[in-house]
């Protein structure tokens, strides 16, 4: 199982992948800006959580950012660009999963059940 610090480090990597993906995927202007802006915000939020610069409320912000990235191909109209849309869907969904698994309520339950 991932620890919180590993979860946040993975989130930094996911954000970097999203932010840099316009370098290797076919995209529109809206796709590029959606991936770059949301990717950078996800990476910086994960970096702040990793360095303990922000509190647990940032996990909720990370979940919202991941959901926004997941929805961005439909909202911004770039779902016809397969590379950009699949990057947004995968990174967005994984960001939400990482944020949910690092939330205090979830980690408290996981640690309570793990004592054998």
Short mmCIF file of C-alpha atoms in Angstrom, two decimals:
data_model
loop_
_atom_site.label_atom_id
_atom_site.label_comp_id
_atom_site.label_asym_id
_atom_site.label_seq_id
_atom_site.Cartn_x
_atom_site.Cartn_y
_atom_site.Cartn_z
CA UNK A 1 0.00 0.00 0.00
CA UNK A 2 1.16 3.50 -0.73
CA UNK A 3 2.10 5.78 2.13
CA UNK A 4 0.95 9.38 2.03
CA UNK A 5 4.35 10.68 0.94
CA UNK A 6 4.54 8.18 -1.91
CA UNK A 7 1.01 9.04 -2.95
CA UNK A 8 1.90 12.72 -3.09
CA UNK A 9 5.12 12.01 -5.00
CA UNK A 10 3.15 10.01 -7.58
CA UNK A 11 0.78 12.97 -7.86
CA UNK A 12 3.70 15.28 -8.65
CA UNK A 13 4.76 12.91 -11.43
CA UNK A 14 1.21 12.70 -12.78
CA UNK A 15 0.93 16.48 -12.87
CA UNK A 16 4.26 16.76 -14.66
CA UNK A 17 3.14 14.20 -17.24
CA UNK A 18 -0.04 16.16 -17.91
CA UNK A 19 1.78 19.49 -18.09
CA UNK A 20 4.44 18.19 -20.47
CA UNK A 21 2.18 15.98 -22.60
CA UNK A 22 1.52 18.69 -25.24
CA UNK A 23 5.13 18.12 -26.30
CA UNK A 24 4.32 14.62 -27.61
CA UNK A 25 0.55 14.44 -28.22
CA UNK A 26 -1.52 16.06 -30.95
CA UNK A 27 -3.59 18.80 -29.36
CA UNK A 28 -5.59 21.96 -29.90
CA UNK A 29 -4.94 25.25 -28.13
CA UNK A 30 -7.67 24.53 -25.58
CA UNK A 31 -6.25 21.07 -24.94
CA UNK A 32 -2.74 22.43 -24.50
CA UNK A 33 -3.78 25.07 -21.99
CA UNK A 34 -6.04 22.69 -20.08
CA UNK A 35 -3.31 20.07 -19.77
CA UNK A 36 -0.57 22.56 -18.89
CA UNK A 37 -2.52 24.64 -16.36
CA UNK A 38 -4.24 21.75 -14.59
CA UNK A 39 -1.09 19.61 -14.76
CA UNK A 40 1.01 22.33 -13.13
CA UNK A 41 -1.64 22.89 -10.44
CA UNK A 42 -1.77 19.15 -9.71
CA UNK A 43 2.03 18.91 -9.58
CA UNK A 44 2.39 21.94 -7.29
CA UNK A 45 -0.35 20.69 -4.98
CA UNK A 46 1.34 17.30 -4.78
CA UNK A 47 4.69 18.98 -4.20
CA UNK A 48 3.25 21.09 -1.39
CA UNK A 49 1.75 17.99 0.21
CA UNK A 50 5.01 16.07 -0.14
CA UNK A 51 6.99 18.86 1.52
CA UNK A 52 4.31 19.34 4.21
CA UNK A 53 3.84 22.98 3.17
CA UNK A 54 0.06 22.68 2.96
CA UNK A 55 -2.41 20.88 5.19
CA UNK A 56 -4.80 18.00 4.51
CA UNK A 57 -7.39 20.26 2.87
CA UNK A 58 -5.13 20.25 -0.19
CA UNK A 59 -6.08 16.59 -0.72
CA UNK A 60 -9.61 17.78 -1.43
CA UNK A 61 -8.30 20.44 -3.81
CA UNK A 62 -6.24 17.75 -5.54
CA UNK A 63 -9.36 15.63 -6.01
CA UNK A 64 -11.19 18.61 -7.53
CA UNK A 65 -8.28 19.38 -9.87
CA UNK A 66 -8.16 15.74 -10.96
CA UNK A 67 -11.90 15.76 -11.64
CA UNK A 68 -11.56 18.98 -13.64
CA UNK A 69 -8.77 17.44 -15.71
CA UNK A 70 -10.87 14.32 -16.29
CA UNK A 71 -13.83 16.41 -17.49
CA UNK A 72 -11.77 18.89 -19.53
CA UNK A 73 -11.87 17.01 -22.88
CA UNK A 74 -15.66 17.28 -22.95
CA UNK A 75 -15.91 20.75 -21.41
CA UNK A 76 -13.19 22.30 -23.55
CA UNK A 77 -14.13 20.32 -26.67
CA UNK A 78 -10.93 18.44 -27.40
CA UNK A 79 -12.27 14.90 -27.02
CA UNK A 80 -11.54 14.25 -30.72
CA UNK A 81 -7.79 14.59 -30.05
CA UNK A 82 -7.12 11.07 -28.82
CA UNK A 83 -3.69 11.62 -27.25
CA UNK A 84 -4.66 14.75 -25.36
CA UNK A 85 -8.02 13.43 -24.22
CA UNK A 86 -6.67 10.07 -23.05
CA UNK A 87 -3.90 11.85 -21.15
CA UNK A 88 -6.50 14.04 -19.43
CA UNK A 89 -8.74 11.09 -18.61
CA UNK A 90 -6.01 8.82 -17.24
CA UNK A 91 -4.08 11.47 -15.31
CA UNK A 92 -7.31 13.03 -14.01
CA UNK A 93 -8.70 9.71 -12.79
CA UNK A 94 -5.41 8.66 -11.19
CA UNK A 95 -5.10 12.06 -9.49
CA UNK A 96 -8.55 11.63 -7.96
CA UNK A 97 -7.67 8.12 -6.78
CA UNK A 98 -4.40 9.33 -5.27
CA UNK A 99 -6.14 12.24 -3.54
CA UNK A 100 -8.89 10.05 -2.14
CA UNK A 101 -6.43 7.46 -0.86
CA UNK A 102 -4.40 10.15 0.94
CA UNK A 103 -7.34 11.84 2.67
CA UNK A 104 -7.17 11.67 6.46
CA UNK A 105 -10.44 9.76 6.83
CA UNK A 106 -9.28 7.06 4.42
CA UNK A 107 -5.76 6.73 5.79
CA UNK A 108 -7.14 6.53 9.33
CA UNK A 109 -9.34 3.61 8.35
CA UNK A 110 -6.51 1.85 6.53
CA UNK A 111 -4.16 2.16 9.50
CA UNK A 112 -6.80 0.97 11.98
CA UNK A 113 -7.50 -2.17 9.96
CA UNK A 114 -3.85 -3.00 9.36
CA UNK A 115 -2.89 -3.75 12.97
CA UNK A 116 -2.61 -7.53 13.26
#
